[in-house]
Coordinates of C-alpha atoms and ligand atoms in Angstrom, one line a residue:
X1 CA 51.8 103.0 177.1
X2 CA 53.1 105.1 179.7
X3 CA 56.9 106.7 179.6
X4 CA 58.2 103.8 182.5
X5 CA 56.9 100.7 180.2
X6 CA 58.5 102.7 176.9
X7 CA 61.6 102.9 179.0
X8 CA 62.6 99.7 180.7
X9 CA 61.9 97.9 177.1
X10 CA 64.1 100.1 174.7
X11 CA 67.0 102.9 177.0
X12 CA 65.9 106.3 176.2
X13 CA 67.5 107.5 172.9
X14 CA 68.8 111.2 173.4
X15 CA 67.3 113.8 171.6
X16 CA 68.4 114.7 168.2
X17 CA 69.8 118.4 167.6
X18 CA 69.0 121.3 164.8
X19 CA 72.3 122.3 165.0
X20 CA 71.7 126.3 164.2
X21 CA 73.6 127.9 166.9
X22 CA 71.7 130.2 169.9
X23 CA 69.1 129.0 167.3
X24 CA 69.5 125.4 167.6
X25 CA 67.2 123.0 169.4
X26 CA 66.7 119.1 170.3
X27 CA 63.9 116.9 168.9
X28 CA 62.6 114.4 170.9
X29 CA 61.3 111.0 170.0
X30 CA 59.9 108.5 171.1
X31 CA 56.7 106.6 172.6
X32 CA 54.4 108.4 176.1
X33 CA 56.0 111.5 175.4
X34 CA 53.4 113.2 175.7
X35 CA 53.1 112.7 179.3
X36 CA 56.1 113.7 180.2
X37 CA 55.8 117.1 177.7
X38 CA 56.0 119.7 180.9
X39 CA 59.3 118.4 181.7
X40 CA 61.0 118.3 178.6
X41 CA 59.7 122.0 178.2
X42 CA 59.9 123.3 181.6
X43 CA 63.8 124.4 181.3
X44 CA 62.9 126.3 178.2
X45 CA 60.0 128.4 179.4
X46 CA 61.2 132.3 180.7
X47 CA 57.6 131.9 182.5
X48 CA 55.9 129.0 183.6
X49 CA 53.2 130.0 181.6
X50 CA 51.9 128.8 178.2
X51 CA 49.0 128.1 175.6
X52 CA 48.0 125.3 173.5
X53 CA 47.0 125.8 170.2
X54 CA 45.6 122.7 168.4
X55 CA 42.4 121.4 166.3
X56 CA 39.3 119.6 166.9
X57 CA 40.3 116.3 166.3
X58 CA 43.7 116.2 168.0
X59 CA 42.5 118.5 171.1
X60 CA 39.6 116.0 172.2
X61 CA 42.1 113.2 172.0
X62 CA 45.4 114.4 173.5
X63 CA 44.7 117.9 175.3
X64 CA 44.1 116.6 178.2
X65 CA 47.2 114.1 178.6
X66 CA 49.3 117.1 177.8
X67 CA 47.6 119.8 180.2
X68 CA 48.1 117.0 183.0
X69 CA 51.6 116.5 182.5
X70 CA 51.3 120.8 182.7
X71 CA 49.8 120.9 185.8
X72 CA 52.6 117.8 187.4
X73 CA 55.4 120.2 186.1
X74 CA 53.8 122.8 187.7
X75 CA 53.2 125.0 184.2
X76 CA 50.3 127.2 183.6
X77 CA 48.1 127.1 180.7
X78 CA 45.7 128.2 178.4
X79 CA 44.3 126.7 175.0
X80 CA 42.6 127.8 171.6
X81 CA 41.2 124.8 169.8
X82 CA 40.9 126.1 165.6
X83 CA 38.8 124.1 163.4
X84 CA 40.5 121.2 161.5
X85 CA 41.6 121.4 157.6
X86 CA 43.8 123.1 155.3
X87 CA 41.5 126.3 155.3
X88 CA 42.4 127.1 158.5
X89 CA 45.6 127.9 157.2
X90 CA 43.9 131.7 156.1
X91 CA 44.4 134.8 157.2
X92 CA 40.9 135.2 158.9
X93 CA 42.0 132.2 161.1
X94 CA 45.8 133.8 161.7
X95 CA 43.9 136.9 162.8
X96 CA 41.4 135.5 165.2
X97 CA 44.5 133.5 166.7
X98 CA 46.0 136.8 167.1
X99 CA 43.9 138.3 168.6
X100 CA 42.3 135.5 171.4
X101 CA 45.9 135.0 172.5
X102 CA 46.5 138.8 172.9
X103 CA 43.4 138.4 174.6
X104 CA 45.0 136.2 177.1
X105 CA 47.5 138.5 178.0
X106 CA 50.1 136.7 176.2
X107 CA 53.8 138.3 177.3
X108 CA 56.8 138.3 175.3
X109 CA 58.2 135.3 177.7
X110 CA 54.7 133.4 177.6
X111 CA 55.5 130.1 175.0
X112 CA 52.8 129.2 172.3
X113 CA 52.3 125.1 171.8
X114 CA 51.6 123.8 168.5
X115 CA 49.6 120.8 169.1
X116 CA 48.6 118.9 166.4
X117 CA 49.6 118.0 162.3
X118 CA 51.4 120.7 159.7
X119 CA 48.4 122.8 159.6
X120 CA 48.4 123.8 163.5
X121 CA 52.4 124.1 163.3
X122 CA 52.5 126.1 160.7
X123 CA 49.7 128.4 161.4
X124 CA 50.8 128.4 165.3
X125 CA 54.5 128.9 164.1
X126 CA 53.3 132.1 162.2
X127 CA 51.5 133.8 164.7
X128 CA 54.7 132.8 167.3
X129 CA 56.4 134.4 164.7
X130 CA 54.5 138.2 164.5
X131 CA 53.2 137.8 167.9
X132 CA 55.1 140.7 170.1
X133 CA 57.7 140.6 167.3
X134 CA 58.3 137.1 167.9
X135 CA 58.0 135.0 171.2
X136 CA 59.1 130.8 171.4
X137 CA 57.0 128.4 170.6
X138 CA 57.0 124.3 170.9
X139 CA 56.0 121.7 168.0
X140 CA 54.1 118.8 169.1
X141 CA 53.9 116.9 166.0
X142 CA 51.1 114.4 165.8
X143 CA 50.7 113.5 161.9
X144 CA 53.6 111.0 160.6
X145 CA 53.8 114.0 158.0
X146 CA 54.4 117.0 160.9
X147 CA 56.8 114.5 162.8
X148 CA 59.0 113.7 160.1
X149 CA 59.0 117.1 158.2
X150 CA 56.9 120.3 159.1
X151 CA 58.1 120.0 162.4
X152 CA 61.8 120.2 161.8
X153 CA 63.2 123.3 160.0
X154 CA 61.3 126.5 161.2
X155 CA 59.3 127.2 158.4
X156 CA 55.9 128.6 159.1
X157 CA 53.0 130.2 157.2
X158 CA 49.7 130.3 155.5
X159 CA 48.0 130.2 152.2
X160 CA 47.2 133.1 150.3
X161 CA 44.6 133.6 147.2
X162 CA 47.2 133.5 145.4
X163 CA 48.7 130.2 146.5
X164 CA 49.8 127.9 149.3
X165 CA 52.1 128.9 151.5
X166 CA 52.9 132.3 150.1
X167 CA 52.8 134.2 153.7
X168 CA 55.1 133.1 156.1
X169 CA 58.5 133.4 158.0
X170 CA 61.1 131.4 159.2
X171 CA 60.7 130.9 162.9
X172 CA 62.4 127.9 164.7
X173 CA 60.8 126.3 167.4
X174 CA 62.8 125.7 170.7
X175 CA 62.3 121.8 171.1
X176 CA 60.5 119.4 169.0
X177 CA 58.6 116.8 170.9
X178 CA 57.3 114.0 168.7
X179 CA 55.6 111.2 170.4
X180 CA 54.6 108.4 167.9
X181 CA 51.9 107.4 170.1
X182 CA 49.3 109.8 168.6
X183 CA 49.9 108.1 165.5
X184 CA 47.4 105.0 166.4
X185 CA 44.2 107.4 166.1
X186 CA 45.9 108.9 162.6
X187 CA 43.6 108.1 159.7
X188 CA 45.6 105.2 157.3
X189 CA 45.5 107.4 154.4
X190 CA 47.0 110.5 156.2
X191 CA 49.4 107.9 158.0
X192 CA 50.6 106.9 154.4
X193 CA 50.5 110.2 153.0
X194 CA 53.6 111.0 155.8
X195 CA 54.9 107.8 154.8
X196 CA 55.8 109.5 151.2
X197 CA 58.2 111.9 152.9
X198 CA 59.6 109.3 154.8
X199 CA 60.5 107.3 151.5
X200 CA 61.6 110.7 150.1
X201 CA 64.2 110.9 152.7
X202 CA 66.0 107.7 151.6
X203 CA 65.6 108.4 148.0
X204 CA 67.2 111.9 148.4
X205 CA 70.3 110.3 150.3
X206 CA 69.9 107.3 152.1
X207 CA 69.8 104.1 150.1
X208 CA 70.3 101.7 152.8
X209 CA 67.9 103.7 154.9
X210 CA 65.2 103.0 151.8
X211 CA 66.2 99.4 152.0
X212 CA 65.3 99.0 155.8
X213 CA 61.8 100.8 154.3
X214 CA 61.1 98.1 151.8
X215 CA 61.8 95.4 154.9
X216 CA 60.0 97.6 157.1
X217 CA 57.4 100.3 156.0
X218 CA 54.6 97.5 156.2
X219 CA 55.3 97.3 160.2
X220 CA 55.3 100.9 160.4
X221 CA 52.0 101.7 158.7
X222 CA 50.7 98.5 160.9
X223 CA 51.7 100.2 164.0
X224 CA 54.6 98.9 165.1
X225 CA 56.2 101.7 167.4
X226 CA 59.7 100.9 167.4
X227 CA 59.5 100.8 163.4
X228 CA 58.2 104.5 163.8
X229 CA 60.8 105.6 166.0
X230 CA 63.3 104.4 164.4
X231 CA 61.8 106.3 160.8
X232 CA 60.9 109.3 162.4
X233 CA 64.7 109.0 163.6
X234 CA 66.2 109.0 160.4
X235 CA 63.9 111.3 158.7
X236 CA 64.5 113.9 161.3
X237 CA 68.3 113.2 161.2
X238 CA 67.9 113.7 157.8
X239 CA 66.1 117.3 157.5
X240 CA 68.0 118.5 160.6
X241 CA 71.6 118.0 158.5
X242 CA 69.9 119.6 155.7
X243 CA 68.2 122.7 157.1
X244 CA 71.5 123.0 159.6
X245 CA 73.6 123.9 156.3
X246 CA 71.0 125.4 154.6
X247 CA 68.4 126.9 156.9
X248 CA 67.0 129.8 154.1
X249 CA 67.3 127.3 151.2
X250 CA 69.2 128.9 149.4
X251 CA 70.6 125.8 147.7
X252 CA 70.8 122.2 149.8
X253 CA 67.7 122.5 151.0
X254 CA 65.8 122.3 147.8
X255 CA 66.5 118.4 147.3
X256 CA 64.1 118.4 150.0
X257 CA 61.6 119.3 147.3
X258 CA 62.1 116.0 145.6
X259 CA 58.8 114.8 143.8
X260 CA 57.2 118.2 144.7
X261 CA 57.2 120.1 141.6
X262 CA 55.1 117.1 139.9
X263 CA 53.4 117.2 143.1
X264 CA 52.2 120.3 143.4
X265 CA 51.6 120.5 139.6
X266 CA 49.1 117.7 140.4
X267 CA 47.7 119.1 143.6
X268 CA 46.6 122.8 142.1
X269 CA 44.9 120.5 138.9
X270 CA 43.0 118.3 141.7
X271 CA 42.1 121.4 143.8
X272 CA 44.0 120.5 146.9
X273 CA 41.4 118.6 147.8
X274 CA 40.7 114.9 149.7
X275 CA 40.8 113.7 146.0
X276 CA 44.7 113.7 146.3
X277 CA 46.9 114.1 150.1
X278 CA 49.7 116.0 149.5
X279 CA 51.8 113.1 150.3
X280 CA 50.0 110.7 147.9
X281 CA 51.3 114.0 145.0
X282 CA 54.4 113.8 146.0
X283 CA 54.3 109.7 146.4
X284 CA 53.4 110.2 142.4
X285 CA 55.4 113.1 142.0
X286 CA 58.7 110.8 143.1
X287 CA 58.1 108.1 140.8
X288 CA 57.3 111.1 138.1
X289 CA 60.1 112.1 138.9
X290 CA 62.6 109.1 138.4
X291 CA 60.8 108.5 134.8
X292 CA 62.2 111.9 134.3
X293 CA 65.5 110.5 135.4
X294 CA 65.1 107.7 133.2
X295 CA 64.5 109.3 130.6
X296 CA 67.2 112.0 130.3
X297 CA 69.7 108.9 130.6
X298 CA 70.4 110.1 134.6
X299 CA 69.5 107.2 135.8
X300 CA 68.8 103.2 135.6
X301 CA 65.0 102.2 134.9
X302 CA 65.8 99.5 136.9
X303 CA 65.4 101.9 140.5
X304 CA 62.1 103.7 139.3
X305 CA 60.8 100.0 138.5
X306 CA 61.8 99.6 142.3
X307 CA 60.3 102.8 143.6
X308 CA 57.0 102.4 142.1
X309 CA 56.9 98.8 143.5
X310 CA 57.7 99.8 147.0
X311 CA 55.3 102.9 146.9
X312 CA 52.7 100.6 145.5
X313 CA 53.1 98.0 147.5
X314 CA 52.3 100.2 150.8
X315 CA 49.4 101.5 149.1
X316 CA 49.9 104.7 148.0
X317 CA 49.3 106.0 144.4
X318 CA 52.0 106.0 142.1
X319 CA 50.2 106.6 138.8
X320 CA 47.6 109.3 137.4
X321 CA 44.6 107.3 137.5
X322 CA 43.2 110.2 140.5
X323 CA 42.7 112.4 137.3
X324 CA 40.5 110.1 135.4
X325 CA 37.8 112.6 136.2
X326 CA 39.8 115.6 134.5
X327 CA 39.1 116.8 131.7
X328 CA 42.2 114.9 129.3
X329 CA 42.3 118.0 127.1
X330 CA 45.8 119.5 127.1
X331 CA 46.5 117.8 130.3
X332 CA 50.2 117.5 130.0
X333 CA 50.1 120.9 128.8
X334 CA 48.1 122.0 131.9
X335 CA 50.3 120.5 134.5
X336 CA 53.4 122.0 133.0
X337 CA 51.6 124.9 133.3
X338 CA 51.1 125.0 136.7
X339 CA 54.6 123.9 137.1
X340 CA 55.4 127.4 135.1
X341 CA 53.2 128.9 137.6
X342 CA 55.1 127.6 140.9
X343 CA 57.5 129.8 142.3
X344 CA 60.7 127.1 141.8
X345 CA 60.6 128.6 138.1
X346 CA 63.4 131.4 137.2
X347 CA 64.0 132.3 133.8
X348 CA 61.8 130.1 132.6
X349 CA 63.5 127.2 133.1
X350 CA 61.8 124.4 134.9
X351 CA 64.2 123.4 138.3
X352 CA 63.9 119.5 138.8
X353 CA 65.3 117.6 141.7
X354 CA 66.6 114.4 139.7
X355 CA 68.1 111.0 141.1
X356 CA 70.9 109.5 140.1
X357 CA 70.1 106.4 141.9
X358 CA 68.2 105.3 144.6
X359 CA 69.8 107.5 147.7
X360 CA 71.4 110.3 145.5
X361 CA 69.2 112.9 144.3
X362 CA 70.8 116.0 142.6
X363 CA 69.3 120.0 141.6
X364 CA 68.9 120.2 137.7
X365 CA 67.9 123.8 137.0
X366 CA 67.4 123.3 133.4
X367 CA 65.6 120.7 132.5
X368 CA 63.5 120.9 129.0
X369 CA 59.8 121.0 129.1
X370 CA 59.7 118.5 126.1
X371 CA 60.7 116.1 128.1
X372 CA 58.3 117.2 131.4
X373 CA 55.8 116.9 129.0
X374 CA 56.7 113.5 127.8
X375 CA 56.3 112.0 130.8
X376 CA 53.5 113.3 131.5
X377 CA 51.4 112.0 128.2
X378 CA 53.5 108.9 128.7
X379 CA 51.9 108.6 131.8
X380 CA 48.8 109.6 131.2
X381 CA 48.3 107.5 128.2
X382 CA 46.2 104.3 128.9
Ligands
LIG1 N1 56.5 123.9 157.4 C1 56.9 123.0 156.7 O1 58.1 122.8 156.5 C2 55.9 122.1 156.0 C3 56.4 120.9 155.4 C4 55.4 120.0 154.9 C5 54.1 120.3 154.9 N2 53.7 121.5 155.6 C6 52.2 121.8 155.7 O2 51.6 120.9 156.5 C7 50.2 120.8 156.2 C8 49.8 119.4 156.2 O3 50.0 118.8 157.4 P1 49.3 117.4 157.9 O4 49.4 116.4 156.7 O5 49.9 117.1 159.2 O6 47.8 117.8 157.9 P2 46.8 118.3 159.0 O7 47.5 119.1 160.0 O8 45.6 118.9 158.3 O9 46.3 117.0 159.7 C9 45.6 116.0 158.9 C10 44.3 115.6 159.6 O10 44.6 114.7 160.7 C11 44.0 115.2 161.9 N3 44.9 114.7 162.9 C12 46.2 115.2 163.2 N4 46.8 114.5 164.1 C13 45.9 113.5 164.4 C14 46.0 112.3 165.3 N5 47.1 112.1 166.0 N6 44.9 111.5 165.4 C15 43.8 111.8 164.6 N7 43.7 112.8 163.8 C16 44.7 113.6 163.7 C17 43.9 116.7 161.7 O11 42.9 117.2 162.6 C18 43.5 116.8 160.2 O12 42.2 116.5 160.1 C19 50.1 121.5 154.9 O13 49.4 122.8 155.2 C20 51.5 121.8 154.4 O14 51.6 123.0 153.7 C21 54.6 122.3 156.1
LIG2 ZN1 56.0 117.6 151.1

């Protein structure tokens, strides 16, 4: 669809703001906004002069519509196209980055593009980041998961040896443009996996917002735009109050980790691998999570009953059958392990986001591994 049809059938929404001062920036949202890309960026650029970084699945499919709408706002540009995949998160990709953009003669007022899902915005956000000491850069989000959370919030980074996401800085972007049209050539399963932080956003603090997702998640994942907007909207809303009080995370921003320490417990046992998204761990990892609840009297049975219905119903996993392959042998031992491991652990202590309900989620730094480990056999057990 092009930007006139989007318009004359819904008025132009205006953007949403990161509130963060001389820091702060607007996301925009909406369908054929990719087209229209130079425009919205052309009153941030120092120099009308930029480069593309993206992958080899997104840049065959939407390089071109975005160079055109370069060339009608009269903006110069370059592109790198990396391989796609999590391993290009890696230092030997950040390097060769580096170094074919320095080969451009990239200036301190020239803007690097992120084109693409949270691999490209994270990888392009870091080298933005380093790059001359730091020069702007522009997310183009085209995964559900990148519109409605790597996107937003400025951080950036790869994976180390030693773990995910271990090297990186926080490095805003200047505008966010997410256009929910590149989510029709989005493989289901990753389209679900983003779904997952979209449901986290109402279970953290939006009930009725998870309501409208019961009514309406089915539409979404279907492709109807309007449904995306409007939960890209809200997500975004969400994470841009959050990271506006608390852009270091140094406390509000960690309920944005709900479901993620079971998550990310389960994606170091599974390898990281295509065997389990991210987002199908932390779909898992929520209703984990709400057992937890449960079972330290925080909260009614009757909303995890509720969450795993919803999550199930829309397809994505909510239970540990993935690991039927794994070894069973000290399993439940293993995963609080790797929680142990994770670097959301100080003094030992295992830090939990818990809900109270459905829509209130709260930080529980102390919560006894017994009971981790309870629900863990309990859910493991046949
Ligand atoms: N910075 C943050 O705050 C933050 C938050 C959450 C996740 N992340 C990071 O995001 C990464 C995951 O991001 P992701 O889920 O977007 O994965 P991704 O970037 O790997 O994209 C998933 C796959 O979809 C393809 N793809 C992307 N857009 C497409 C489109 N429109 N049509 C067809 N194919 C498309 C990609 O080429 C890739 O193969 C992880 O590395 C994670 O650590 C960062
Ligand atoms: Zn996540």
């Amino acid at each position: 669809m092009n930007p006139q049809d989007a318009l004359s059938i819904l008025p132009a929404q205006p953007p949403l703001r990161v509130d963060l001062g001389d820091r702060g920036y607007d996301i925009h949202i909406g369908e054929g906004l990719l087209a229209d890309a130079g425009r919205l960026m052309r009153p941030l650029l120092r120099q009308r002069r930029l480069v593309v970084v993206t992958d080899a699945n997104i840049g065959p499919l939407y390089l071109p519509t975005l160079e055109t709408s370069l060339d009608d706002a009269g903006i110069a540009h370059a592109a790198v196209v990396l391989p796609a995949g999590e391993q290009t998160k890696s230092f030997r990709h950040l390097e060769g980055l580096c170094e074919r953009l320095l080969a451009l003669r990239l200036e301190r007022g020239t803007v690097l593009v992120a084109l693409g899902g949270g691999v490209i915005g994270d990888l392009a956000g870091f080298a933005a980041g380093i790059l001359l000491r730091g020069i702007d850069f522009v997310q183009i989000p085209t995964t559900l998961l990148a519109q409605v959370d790597s996107a937003v919030g400025g951080k950036t980074g790869i994976n180390s040896r030693s773990g995910k996401n271990l090297v990186g800085l926080f490095h805003q972007p200047r505008v966010v443009i997410a256009d929910v049209d590149t989510l029709d050539t989005l493989d289901i399963r990753q389209l679900r996996a983003g779904y997952a932080e979209v449901v986290k956003y109402g279970l953290i603090g939006d009930a009725p917002f998870f309501a409208w997702l019961e009514t309406n998640g089915p539409a979404l994942l279907a492709g109807d735009a309007q449904a995306r907007i409007e939960a890209v909207r809200v997500s975004c809303r969400a994470k841009a109050a959050i990271v506006a009080a608390d852009e270091r995370e140094a406390g509000v921003r960690a309920l944005l980790n709900f479901g993620h320490t079971f998550a990310h417990a389960l994606e170091v046992e599974t390898g990281y691998g295509d065997r389990l998204l991210h987002g199908e761990a932390v779909a898992v990892g929520m209703v984990l999570a709400f057992d937890l609840a449960v079972r330290l009297g925080h909260c009614d049975g009757k909303d995890a009953v509720r969450v795993r219905r919803h999550l199930e119903s829309v397809g994505l996993p909510t239970d540990l059958r993935f690991l039927a392959a794994t070894p069973a042998e000290r399993l439940p031992e293993r995963l609080v392990e790797h929680m142990q491991a994770d670097k959301k652990v100080v003094d030992g202590r295992l830090t939990f986001i818990l809900p109270r309900r459905i829509g209130d989620a709260f930080i529980d730094r102390s919560v006894p591994v017994h009971a981790v480990r309870g629900v863990l056999a309990d859910a493991l057990s046949p």
